[in-house]
Amino acid sequence: MLAVDLTGDAVKAKNGSMVAYDGQMAFKKMTGGGEGLRGMVTRRLTGEQMTVMEVQGHGTCFFADRASEINLVNLRGEKLYVESSNLLCTDAGLRTGTTFTGLRGASTGNGLFTTTVEGSGQAAIISDGPAVVLRVSAQYPLSVDPGAYIAHTGNLQQSFQSGVTFRTLIGEGSGEAFQIRFEGEGLVYVQPSERNTIGGDV
Amino acid sequence: MNFGPVMGGPGGPTVFDPYTLPSDDNVNAYTFCVELKGSQWFLQKGKMISYYGRIEFNGIGNGRFDRLLRTSFHSPLHASDWVVAEGQGKMLLADRAFDVNSYDLDDGNLTIRSGNLLAYQPSLALKQSIVPGFLTLIGTGKFVAASNGPVVFMEPPLRVDPQALVGWADCPSPCHHYDHGYMSGVMGGLRSLTGIGGTSGEEHQFEFVGAGTVLLQSSEMLMAEQSVGAVGAGAATGNAQGVPGAGQGPLGQMGVPRMPGQLGDLQRRLGL
């Protein structure tokens, strides 16, 4: 559960994720996630729909979603890439948007687009089990199972890595045939659990 | 505004890189890190969440592993679920956000529910237990297992709920125990047949006797597993008498256990 202290300012949160609050709060559904008409159309087209509400007031507000683990990310001007389903709550000052992810999206079954959060402030992302934060640097690229990936920050190039061989075709797959390889400088968040993915069985 | 207590202190969550990740130890309660230095580990499919370095994953039907399999893998029914990881680097293992722990065996034996075992060193030999759905590890080495909630260690004599049982070490295999009083008599029979009058759901237990350790988890939720060694319906009609897996279970529908090198998943998927 996430507790947010508000003193007259606002946060954006997943619709319906409030579980309790004390003090004075106003909840307002933000059509289109507060990204304006263009953002709305983009989200509709890309399938990264996100119903967001704005919470404003004085006091403490508690957020939770299906008992999943909450991880806080501090942003200082960098960009956070996260699946819209994993984003729980952000500072109202952070800009959200959509971006093309390429092949990774197709392999995780989450579509070809992902949500970006940009600016200075905090964001809360949810994961099945506490996320492990892994640093990627030039010498140490990281490979991640698409089902365990939840978010990343920094300047990272993702490439899609496949270990599909003729053995996969005769049913002797390794079960780890698809990975996303991250190269560059940044942080990757992985969860200790795997979503069901298209590539997961191969 | 202020977002509640930040995980891992004021600096935010701990960030790991290949140097700060532990070697063959837990990263947190749900994630385990294995270090490979040109060595090999057996790994259940789909339990690897990420890795640094150069690590290859190969199905165990791969011809190169013949010698390795001869010494440490004796479970053809599970062959399609296991892969061999080899190379240089560190990999993270996790399973459905369950608690993960490693255990060391020193010239010992331990039997564990097949779905709970994540990985083991090839210095251990994996065999099918005669209890359906369980695997036995024999030898010296380390293995990683998951449990829904922390593992509790108990000593026999003991009766346990089959669903809470994770495994047992060094003691004779368990036997079934049925709560006689509840099942006997007309009323007891009616109750167990219809559920009218209430059944406790605890009429059937596993009974352990002798010296050893029994491992329990604090949840009765189980993961899907393959029934191994169950004598199938075919036994009654005289076909495939006593042949493990020849009857029921997900594999049994095909009639034959899948062996390495056989047309495996694809065959099943195409309904061949």
Short mmCIF file of C-alpha atoms in Angstrom, two decimals:
data_model
loop_
_atom_site.label_atom_id
_atom_site.label_comp_id
_atom_site.label_asym_id
_atom_site.label_seq_id
_atom_site.Cartn_x
_atom_site.Cartn_y
_atom_site.Cartn_z
CA MET A 1 0.00 0.00 0.00
CA LEU A 2 1.21 3.46 -0.87
CA ALA A 3 0.63 6.44 1.39
CA VAL A 4 0.79 9.87 -0.17
CA ASP A 5 0.81 13.01 1.97
CA LEU A 6 -0.85 15.86 0.16
CA THR A 7 -0.75 19.51 1.15
CA GLY A 8 -3.01 21.11 -1.36
CA ASP A 9 -1.18 19.64 -4.33
CA ALA A 10 -2.19 16.78 -6.60
CA VAL A 11 -1.17 13.33 -7.82
CA LYS A 12 -2.29 11.27 -10.77
CA ALA A 13 -3.28 7.70 -9.95
CA LYS A 14 -4.79 4.68 -11.62
CA ASN A 15 -8.55 4.95 -11.58
CA GLY A 16 -10.09 3.24 -8.58
CA SER A 17 -6.83 2.50 -6.80
CA MET A 18 -7.64 4.59 -3.72
CA VAL A 19 -8.31 2.38 -0.70
CA ALA A 20 -8.48 4.94 2.09
CA TYR A 21 -7.76 8.57 2.90
CA ASP A 22 -7.94 11.01 5.73
CA GLY A 23 -8.35 14.73 5.38
CA GLN A 24 -10.03 16.49 2.52
CA MET A 25 -9.62 14.95 -0.93
CA ALA A 26 -11.16 15.57 -4.28
CA PHE A 27 -11.09 12.82 -6.91
CA LYS A 28 -11.45 13.77 -10.50
CA LYS A 29 -11.37 11.40 -13.43
CA MET A 30 -8.96 12.71 -16.02
CA THR A 31 -10.19 11.99 -19.46
CA GLY A 32 -7.31 10.86 -21.59
CA GLY A 33 -4.85 10.79 -18.70
CA GLY A 34 -4.42 14.54 -18.75
CA GLU A 35 -2.48 14.40 -21.95
CA GLY A 36 -4.88 16.46 -23.98
CA LEU A 37 -6.72 15.52 -27.10
CA ARG A 38 -3.60 14.38 -28.90
CA GLY A 39 -2.59 12.09 -26.05
CA MET A 40 -6.07 10.67 -25.95
CA VAL A 41 -6.06 9.83 -29.61
CA THR A 42 -2.56 8.37 -29.38
CA ARG A 43 -3.52 6.13 -26.49
CA ARG A 44 -6.65 5.00 -28.22
CA LEU A 45 -4.70 4.15 -31.34
CA THR A 46 -1.83 2.41 -29.57
CA GLY A 47 -3.90 0.42 -27.11
CA GLU A 48 -2.00 1.83 -24.14
CA GLN A 49 -5.22 2.95 -22.52
CA MET A 50 -4.87 4.19 -19.01
CA THR A 51 -7.72 5.47 -16.91
CA VAL A 52 -6.33 8.03 -14.57
CA MET A 53 -7.79 10.14 -11.81
CA GLU A 54 -6.40 13.26 -10.23
CA VAL A 55 -6.39 13.41 -6.47
CA GLN A 56 -6.10 16.80 -4.84
CA GLY A 57 -6.45 17.92 -1.25
CA HIS A 58 -4.99 17.99 2.23
CA GLY A 59 -4.17 14.84 4.19
CA THR A 60 -2.99 11.32 3.48
CA CYS A 61 -4.28 9.17 0.66
CA PHE A 62 -3.66 5.43 0.43
CA PHE A 63 -3.39 3.60 -2.88
CA ALA A 64 -3.19 -0.14 -3.58
CA ASP A 65 -3.90 -2.53 -6.43
CA ARG A 66 -4.59 -6.27 -6.04
CA ALA A 67 -2.08 -6.60 -3.19
CA SER A 68 0.81 -6.19 -5.60
CA GLU A 69 4.11 -4.79 -4.50
CA ILE A 70 4.73 -1.05 -4.89
CA ASN A 71 8.09 0.32 -5.99
CA LEU A 72 8.90 4.01 -5.86
CA VAL A 73 11.00 5.60 -8.55
CA ASN A 74 12.60 9.01 -8.07
CA LEU A 75 12.90 10.89 -11.31
CA ARG A 76 15.20 13.85 -11.76
CA GLY A 77 14.51 14.84 -15.30
CA GLU A 78 15.01 11.38 -16.75
CA LYS A 79 12.44 9.31 -18.54
CA LEU A 80 10.78 6.22 -17.08
CA TYR A 81 9.42 3.62 -19.48
CA VAL A 82 6.73 1.50 -17.89
CA GLU A 83 3.81 -0.63 -18.99
CA SER A 84 0.59 1.31 -18.40
CA SER A 85 -0.81 -1.60 -16.39
CA ASN A 86 2.15 -1.36 -14.01
CA LEU A 87 1.87 2.36 -13.33
CA LEU A 88 -0.01 3.13 -10.11
CA CYS A 89 0.61 6.74 -9.24
CA THR A 90 2.70 9.74 -10.31
CA ASP A 91 3.29 13.29 -9.19
CA ALA A 92 0.94 15.58 -11.03
CA GLY A 93 3.95 17.45 -12.34
CA LEU A 94 5.25 14.47 -14.31
CA ARG A 95 4.39 14.27 -17.96
CA THR A 96 3.10 11.00 -19.27
CA GLY A 97 3.08 9.88 -22.85
CA THR A 98 3.32 6.91 -25.16
CA THR A 99 6.24 5.63 -27.14
CA PHE A 100 7.00 2.88 -29.60
CA THR A 101 8.85 -0.07 -28.10
CA GLY A 102 9.44 -2.18 -31.13
CA LEU A 103 9.66 -5.92 -30.95
CA ARG A 104 9.79 -6.17 -27.18
CA GLY A 105 6.18 -5.13 -26.88
CA ALA A 106 5.14 -7.80 -29.27
CA SER A 107 6.89 -10.47 -27.24
CA THR A 108 5.46 -9.42 -23.89
CA GLY A 109 2.00 -9.38 -25.35
CA ASN A 110 1.56 -5.83 -24.13
CA GLY A 111 1.41 -4.31 -27.56
CA LEU A 112 3.95 -2.37 -29.48
CA PHE A 113 3.77 0.73 -27.33
CA THR A 114 4.61 1.63 -23.78
CA THR A 115 3.99 4.50 -21.40
CA THR A 116 6.65 7.07 -20.60
CA VAL A 117 6.83 9.24 -17.50
CA GLU A 118 9.05 12.29 -17.69
CA GLY A 119 10.03 15.16 -15.41
CA SER A 120 11.06 15.60 -11.81
CA GLY A 121 9.24 13.86 -9.00
CA GLN A 122 8.17 10.43 -7.88
CA ALA A 123 6.28 7.66 -9.58
CA ALA A 124 4.96 4.43 -8.06
CA ILE A 125 5.02 1.27 -10.14
CA ILE A 126 3.45 -2.02 -9.18
CA SER A 127 4.93 -5.48 -9.58
CA ASP A 128 4.14 -9.06 -8.62
CA GLY A 129 6.64 -9.39 -5.76
CA PRO A 130 9.22 -6.71 -4.95
CA ALA A 131 11.09 -5.56 -8.03
CA VAL A 132 14.84 -6.05 -8.34
CA VAL A 133 16.64 -3.03 -9.75
CA LEU A 134 19.53 -3.92 -12.04
CA ARG A 135 22.09 -1.50 -13.38
CA VAL A 136 23.08 -1.70 -17.01
CA SER A 137 26.36 -0.16 -18.07
CA ALA A 138 28.45 -0.25 -21.20
CA GLN A 139 30.47 -3.30 -20.11
CA TYR A 140 27.52 -5.12 -18.60
CA PRO A 141 24.54 -5.53 -20.86
CA LEU A 142 21.58 -7.29 -19.31
CA SER A 143 19.18 -9.87 -20.71
CA VAL A 144 15.68 -9.96 -19.26
CA ASP A 145 12.83 -12.38 -19.72
CA PRO A 146 9.98 -10.42 -21.37
CA GLY A 147 7.52 -11.74 -18.78
CA ALA A 148 9.54 -10.39 -15.86
CA TYR A 149 10.28 -6.94 -17.28
CA ILE A 150 8.27 -4.08 -15.77
CA ALA A 151 10.09 -0.80 -16.36
CA HIS A 152 13.37 0.90 -17.13
CA THR A 153 15.00 4.32 -16.94
CA GLY A 154 18.00 5.86 -18.58
CA ASN A 155 19.49 5.74 -22.01
CA LEU A 156 19.05 2.12 -22.98
CA GLN A 157 18.83 0.42 -26.30
CA GLN A 158 16.69 -2.67 -26.31
CA SER A 159 17.16 -5.43 -28.73
CA PHE A 160 15.27 -8.59 -29.11
CA GLN A 161 17.28 -11.70 -28.66
CA SER A 162 16.08 -15.07 -29.71
CA GLY A 163 17.55 -18.44 -29.02
CA VAL A 164 15.22 -20.20 -31.39
CA THR A 165 17.03 -23.03 -33.11
CA PHE A 166 15.96 -26.08 -35.00
CA ARG A 167 15.61 -27.73 -31.58
CA THR A 168 12.78 -25.38 -30.71
CA LEU A 169 10.95 -26.56 -33.77
CA ILE A 170 11.17 -30.18 -32.78
CA GLY A 171 9.81 -29.38 -29.33
CA GLU A 172 13.13 -29.27 -27.56
CA GLY A 173 12.86 -25.58 -26.69
CA SER A 174 14.80 -24.15 -23.81
CA GLY A 175 11.86 -22.22 -22.39
CA GLU A 176 14.06 -19.14 -22.47
CA ALA A 177 13.96 -18.60 -26.19
CA PHE A 178 13.15 -14.91 -26.12
CA GLN A 179 14.96 -12.25 -24.16
CA ILE A 180 15.20 -8.51 -24.28
CA ARG A 181 18.79 -7.37 -24.26
CA PHE A 182 19.43 -3.95 -22.73
CA GLU A 183 22.56 -2.06 -23.66
CA GLY A 184 23.70 1.43 -22.68
CA GLU A 185 23.44 3.17 -19.32
CA GLY A 186 20.42 2.88 -17.08
CA LEU A 187 18.35 0.88 -14.63
CA VAL A 188 16.00 -2.00 -15.35
CA TYR A 189 13.22 -3.15 -12.99
CA VAL A 190 12.36 -6.83 -13.04
CA GLN A 191 9.73 -8.66 -10.99
CA PRO A 192 10.23 -12.10 -9.41
CA SER A 193 7.38 -13.58 -11.40
CA GLU A 194 6.57 -14.06 -15.06
CA ARG A 195 3.52 -12.91 -16.89
CA ASN A 196 2.22 -15.30 -19.47
CA THR A 197 3.79 -14.27 -22.70
CA ILE A 198 3.51 -15.48 -26.23
CA GLY A 199 7.14 -16.49 -26.19
CA GLY A 200 6.99 -18.08 -22.75
CA ASP A 201 6.22 -21.59 -23.91
CA VAL A 202 8.82 -21.84 -26.60
CA MET B 1 3.71 16.25 -1.41
CA ASN B 2 5.36 13.21 -0.02
CA PHE B 3 5.09 9.63 -1.22
CA GLY B 4 5.14 7.35 1.84
CA PRO B 5 8.25 5.61 3.14
CA VAL B 6 10.69 4.99 0.31
CA MET B 7 11.83 1.38 0.00
CA GLY B 8 15.40 0.68 1.04
CA GLY B 9 16.12 3.95 2.82
CA PRO B 10 16.36 7.50 1.65
CA GLY B 11 18.32 6.65 -1.46
CA GLY B 12 15.50 4.55 -2.84
CA PRO B 13 15.73 0.85 -3.64
CA THR B 14 19.06 -0.94 -3.80
CA VAL B 15 20.47 -1.02 -7.28
CA PHE B 16 22.34 -4.16 -8.21
CA ASP B 17 25.05 -4.65 -10.80
CA PRO B 18 27.14 -7.73 -11.59
CA TYR B 19 29.53 -6.92 -8.71
CA THR B 20 26.98 -6.25 -5.98
CA LEU B 21 24.72 -9.18 -6.83
CA PRO B 22 25.36 -12.02 -4.39
CA SER B 23 26.93 -15.21 -5.61
CA ASP B 24 24.68 -18.26 -5.19
CA ASP B 25 22.55 -16.47 -2.64
CA ASN B 26 19.22 -14.69 -2.25
CA VAL B 27 18.86 -11.15 -3.61
CA ASN B 28 15.64 -10.82 -1.65
CA ALA B 29 13.17 -13.34 -0.30
CA TYR B 30 11.74 -13.90 -3.78
CA THR B 31 14.78 -13.79 -6.02
CA PHE B 32 17.87 -15.96 -6.10
CA CYS B 33 21.14 -15.23 -7.88
CA VAL B 34 23.25 -18.01 -9.36
CA GLU B 35 26.82 -17.34 -10.46
CA LEU B 36 28.09 -19.38 -13.36
CA LYS B 37 31.82 -19.61 -14.00
CA GLY B 38 31.89 -21.93 -16.95
CA SER B 39 29.85 -24.33 -14.85
CA GLN B 40 26.44 -25.82 -15.51
CA TRP B 41 23.17 -25.75 -13.61
CA PHE B 42 19.94 -27.57 -14.28
CA LEU B 43 17.08 -25.13 -14.43
CA GLN B 44 13.33 -25.55 -14.70
CA LYS B 45 11.98 -23.78 -17.79
CA GLY B 46 10.78 -20.23 -17.40
CA LYS B 47 12.26 -19.57 -13.96
CA MET B 48 15.08 -17.36 -15.22
CA ILE B 49 14.06 -13.70 -15.06
CA SER B 50 17.27 -12.00 -16.17
CA TYR B 51 21.02 -12.46 -16.46
CA TYR B 52 24.31 -10.66 -16.91
CA GLY B 53 27.07 -12.15 -19.00
CA ARG B 54 27.05 -14.90 -21.58
CA ILE B 55 24.76 -17.71 -20.60
CA GLU B 56 23.27 -20.29 -22.91
CA PHE B 57 20.11 -22.24 -22.28
CA ASN B 58 19.72 -25.57 -23.98
CA GLY B 59 17.02 -28.17 -23.79
CA ILE B 60 18.38 -31.30 -22.20
CA GLY B 61 17.79 -33.33 -25.32
CA ASN B 62 20.89 -31.64 -26.67
CA GLY B 63 23.39 -34.30 -27.62
CA ARG B 64 26.26 -32.50 -25.91
CA PHE B 65 24.72 -33.21 -22.53
CA ASP B 66 24.67 -36.98 -22.84
CA ARG B 67 27.33 -37.53 -20.24
CA LEU B 68 25.87 -34.93 -17.89
CA LEU B 69 22.43 -36.49 -18.12
CA ARG B 70 23.80 -39.94 -17.49
CA THR B 71 25.06 -38.85 -14.09
CA SER B 72 22.55 -36.27 -12.92
CA PHE B 73 19.20 -36.50 -14.67
CA HIS B 74 17.03 -39.57 -14.32
CA SER B 75 13.57 -38.23 -14.89
CA PRO B 76 12.48 -38.68 -18.50
CA LEU B 77 8.94 -37.56 -17.68
CA HIS B 78 10.26 -34.14 -16.73
CA ALA B 79 12.79 -33.89 -19.53
CA SER B 80 10.75 -31.33 -21.43
CA ASP B 81 10.58 -29.04 -18.37
CA TRP B 82 14.29 -28.75 -17.72
CA VAL B 83 17.11 -26.93 -19.43
CA VAL B 84 20.83 -26.71 -18.81
CA ALA B 85 22.26 -23.22 -18.26
CA GLU B 86 25.95 -22.84 -18.90
CA GLY B 87 28.37 -19.99 -19.42
CA GLN B 88 29.82 -17.04 -17.57
CA GLY B 89 27.77 -14.58 -15.56
CA LYS B 90 25.08 -14.17 -12.98
CA MET B 91 21.46 -15.08 -13.48
CA LEU B 92 18.39 -14.33 -11.39
CA LEU B 93 15.81 -17.01 -10.69
CA ALA B 94 12.28 -16.45 -9.42
CA ASP B 95 8.95 -18.21 -9.46
CA ARG B 96 5.54 -16.49 -9.32
CA ALA B 97 6.72 -14.22 -6.50
CA PHE B 98 6.95 -17.24 -4.21
CA ASP B 99 9.56 -17.45 -1.45
CA VAL B 100 12.79 -18.86 -2.85
CA ASN B 101 15.54 -20.54 -0.85
CA SER B 102 18.63 -22.58 -1.49
CA TYR B 103 19.49 -25.74 0.37
CA ASP B 104 22.73 -27.68 0.60
CA LEU B 105 22.78 -31.43 0.52
CA ASP B 106 25.84 -33.20 1.85
CA ASP B 107 25.79 -36.77 0.62
CA GLY B 108 22.10 -36.81 1.46
CA ASN B 109 18.74 -37.22 -0.16
CA LEU B 110 15.74 -34.98 -0.32
CA THR B 111 12.39 -35.43 -2.00
CA ILE B 112 10.52 -32.37 -3.19
CA ARG B 113 7.32 -31.54 -5.06
CA SER B 114 8.30 -31.30 -8.72
CA GLY B 115 6.75 -27.86 -9.21
CA ASN B 116 8.71 -26.41 -6.29
CA LEU B 117 12.19 -27.22 -7.54
CA LEU B 118 13.72 -24.36 -9.53
CA ALA B 119 17.32 -25.36 -10.13
CA TYR B 120 20.08 -27.67 -8.96
CA GLN B 121 23.78 -28.29 -9.42
CA PRO B 122 24.75 -31.24 -11.60
CA SER B 123 26.67 -32.73 -8.67
CA LEU B 124 23.23 -33.80 -7.49
CA ALA B 125 21.29 -36.53 -9.24
CA LEU B 126 17.60 -35.95 -9.93
CA LYS B 127 15.33 -38.97 -9.78
CA GLN B 128 11.60 -39.50 -9.79
CA SER B 129 10.17 -40.31 -6.41
CA ILE B 130 7.80 -43.23 -6.15
CA VAL B 131 5.29 -40.77 -4.70
CA PRO B 132 3.51 -39.19 -7.70
CA GLY B 133 4.46 -35.58 -8.36
CA PHE B 134 7.64 -35.64 -6.33
CA LEU B 135 11.30 -35.67 -7.31
CA THR B 136 14.23 -36.97 -5.30
CA LEU B 137 17.67 -35.34 -5.25
CA ILE B 138 20.59 -37.50 -4.19
CA GLY B 139 24.19 -36.52 -3.66
CA THR B 140 26.15 -33.43 -2.63
CA GLY B 141 25.43 -29.96 -3.87
CA LYS B 142 23.10 -26.99 -3.85
CA PHE B 143 19.56 -26.64 -5.11
CA VAL B 144 16.99 -23.85 -5.19
CA ALA B 145 13.36 -24.38 -4.30
CA ALA B 146 10.26 -22.19 -4.09
CA SER B 147 7.48 -22.32 -1.54
CA ASN B 148 4.28 -20.41 -1.12
CA GLY B 149 5.16 -18.70 2.15
CA PRO B 150 8.23 -19.57 4.21
CA VAL B 151 9.23 -23.21 4.66
CA VAL B 152 8.68 -24.78 8.07
CA PHE B 153 10.83 -27.73 9.13
CA MET B 154 9.20 -30.47 11.22
CA GLU B 155 10.30 -33.79 12.63
CA PRO B 156 8.42 -37.06 12.32
CA PRO B 157 6.29 -38.73 13.59
CA LEU B 158 3.94 -36.35 11.87
CA ARG B 159 0.81 -36.27 9.73
CA VAL B 160 0.58 -33.50 7.17
CA ASP B 161 -1.92 -32.14 4.72
CA PRO B 162 -0.86 -33.27 1.24
CA GLN B 163 -1.20 -29.76 -0.14
CA ALA B 164 1.03 -28.14 2.46
CA LEU B 165 3.80 -30.68 1.92
CA VAL B 166 6.85 -29.33 0.12
CA GLY B 167 9.17 -32.26 0.63
CA TRP B 168 11.07 -34.42 3.05
CA ALA B 169 14.67 -35.38 3.72
CA ASP B 170 16.35 -38.49 5.05
CA CYS B 171 13.16 -40.18 6.16
CA PRO B 172 11.24 -43.08 4.64
CA SER B 173 8.52 -42.21 2.11
CA PRO B 174 5.18 -41.29 3.64
CA CYS B 175 2.04 -43.35 3.58
CA HIS B 176 -1.56 -42.25 3.25
CA HIS B 177 -3.62 -41.85 6.35
CA TYR B 178 -7.39 -41.65 6.29
CA ASP B 179 -9.35 -40.31 9.19
CA HIS B 180 -11.23 -43.45 10.00
CA GLY B 181 -13.80 -42.17 12.46
CA TYR B 182 -15.06 -39.58 10.08
CA MET B 183 -15.44 -41.93 7.17
CA SER B 184 -16.98 -44.90 8.93
CA GLY B 185 -20.62 -45.60 9.59
CA VAL B 186 -23.65 -44.59 7.61
CA MET B 187 -23.49 -40.95 8.59
CA GLY B 188 -19.78 -40.72 7.88
CA GLY B 189 -20.26 -42.30 4.48
CA LEU B 190 -23.08 -39.91 3.64
CA ARG B 191 -21.02 -36.99 4.72
CA SER B 192 -17.98 -37.89 2.69
CA LEU B 193 -20.09 -38.68 -0.37
CA THR B 194 -22.36 -35.67 -0.35
CA GLY B 195 -20.58 -33.17 1.80
CA ILE B 196 -23.88 -32.72 3.69
CA GLY B 197 -23.27 -32.24 7.35
CA GLY B 198 -19.89 -30.81 6.56
CA THR B 199 -16.55 -32.35 5.76
CA SER B 200 -13.48 -30.90 7.31
CA GLY B 201 -11.47 -31.37 4.16
CA GLU B 202 -8.80 -32.99 6.29
CA GLU B 203 -9.84 -36.63 6.09
CA HIS B 204 -6.79 -37.54 4.08
CA GLN B 205 -3.25 -36.97 5.28
CA PHE B 206 0.29 -38.11 4.63
CA GLU B 207 1.90 -39.87 7.56
CA PHE B 208 5.63 -39.71 8.22
CA VAL B 209 7.46 -42.01 10.61
CA GLY B 210 11.13 -42.57 11.27
CA ALA B 211 14.02 -40.15 11.52
CA GLY B 212 14.36 -37.19 9.19
CA THR B 213 12.95 -33.77 8.39
CA VAL B 214 9.67 -32.80 6.77
CA LEU B 215 9.36 -29.49 4.88
CA LEU B 216 6.00 -27.71 4.91
CA GLN B 217 4.76 -24.49 3.36
CA SER B 218 2.29 -22.20 5.03
CA SER B 219 -0.19 -22.29 2.18
CA GLU B 220 -2.25 -25.01 0.59
CA MET B 221 -2.21 -23.39 -2.80
CA LEU B 222 -0.34 -25.56 -5.23
CA MET B 223 1.15 -25.02 -8.59
CA ALA B 224 0.15 -27.11 -11.54
CA GLU B 225 2.30 -30.15 -11.72
CA GLN B 226 2.77 -33.30 -13.67
CA SER B 227 1.74 -36.47 -12.02
CA VAL B 228 4.69 -38.79 -12.22
CA GLY B 229 4.67 -42.48 -11.64
CA ALA B 230 0.92 -42.75 -11.16
CA VAL B 231 -0.34 -46.15 -12.21
CA GLY B 232 -2.94 -45.26 -14.78
CA ALA B 233 -6.29 -46.60 -15.81
CA GLY B 234 -4.54 -48.86 -18.29
CA ALA B 235 -3.25 -50.95 -15.43
CA ALA B 236 -6.73 -52.17 -14.61
CA THR B 237 -7.35 -53.44 -18.10
CA GLY B 238 -4.00 -55.11 -18.33
CA ASN B 239 -2.36 -52.65 -20.70
CA ALA B 240 0.86 -51.03 -19.64
CA GLN B 241 0.67 -52.55 -16.24
CA GLY B 242 2.52 -50.53 -13.66
CA VAL B 243 4.21 -48.36 -16.24
CA PRO B 244 4.60 -44.89 -14.80
CA GLY B 245 2.59 -42.21 -16.51
CA ALA B 246 0.90 -44.65 -18.83
CA GLY B 247 -2.58 -43.61 -17.85
CA GLN B 248 -3.71 -40.31 -16.45
CA GLY B 249 -2.21 -36.92 -16.17
CA PRO B 250 -1.48 -34.33 -18.80
CA LEU B 251 1.01 -36.61 -20.43
CA GLY B 252 -1.13 -39.64 -20.12
CA GLN B 253 -3.52 -38.30 -22.70
CA MET B 254 -0.81 -38.87 -25.22
CA GLY B 255 -0.21 -42.29 -23.82
CA VAL B 256 3.55 -42.07 -23.80
CA PRO B 257 5.97 -40.07 -21.68
CA ARG B 258 8.01 -37.58 -23.61
CA MET B 259 11.62 -38.52 -23.95
CA PRO B 260 14.49 -36.25 -24.88
CA GLY B 261 14.82 -36.04 -28.61
CA GLN B 262 11.22 -36.87 -29.20
CA LEU B 263 8.73 -34.56 -30.87
CA GLY B 264 7.67 -32.87 -27.66
CA ASP B 265 5.59 -29.79 -27.12
CA LEU B 266 5.08 -29.12 -30.76
CA GLN B 267 3.73 -32.56 -31.29
CA ARG B 268 1.24 -32.07 -28.50
CA ARG B 269 0.31 -28.63 -29.73
CA LEU B 270 -0.38 -29.87 -33.21
CA GLY B 271 -2.30 -32.76 -31.80
CA LEU B 272 -0.12 -35.32 -33.52
#
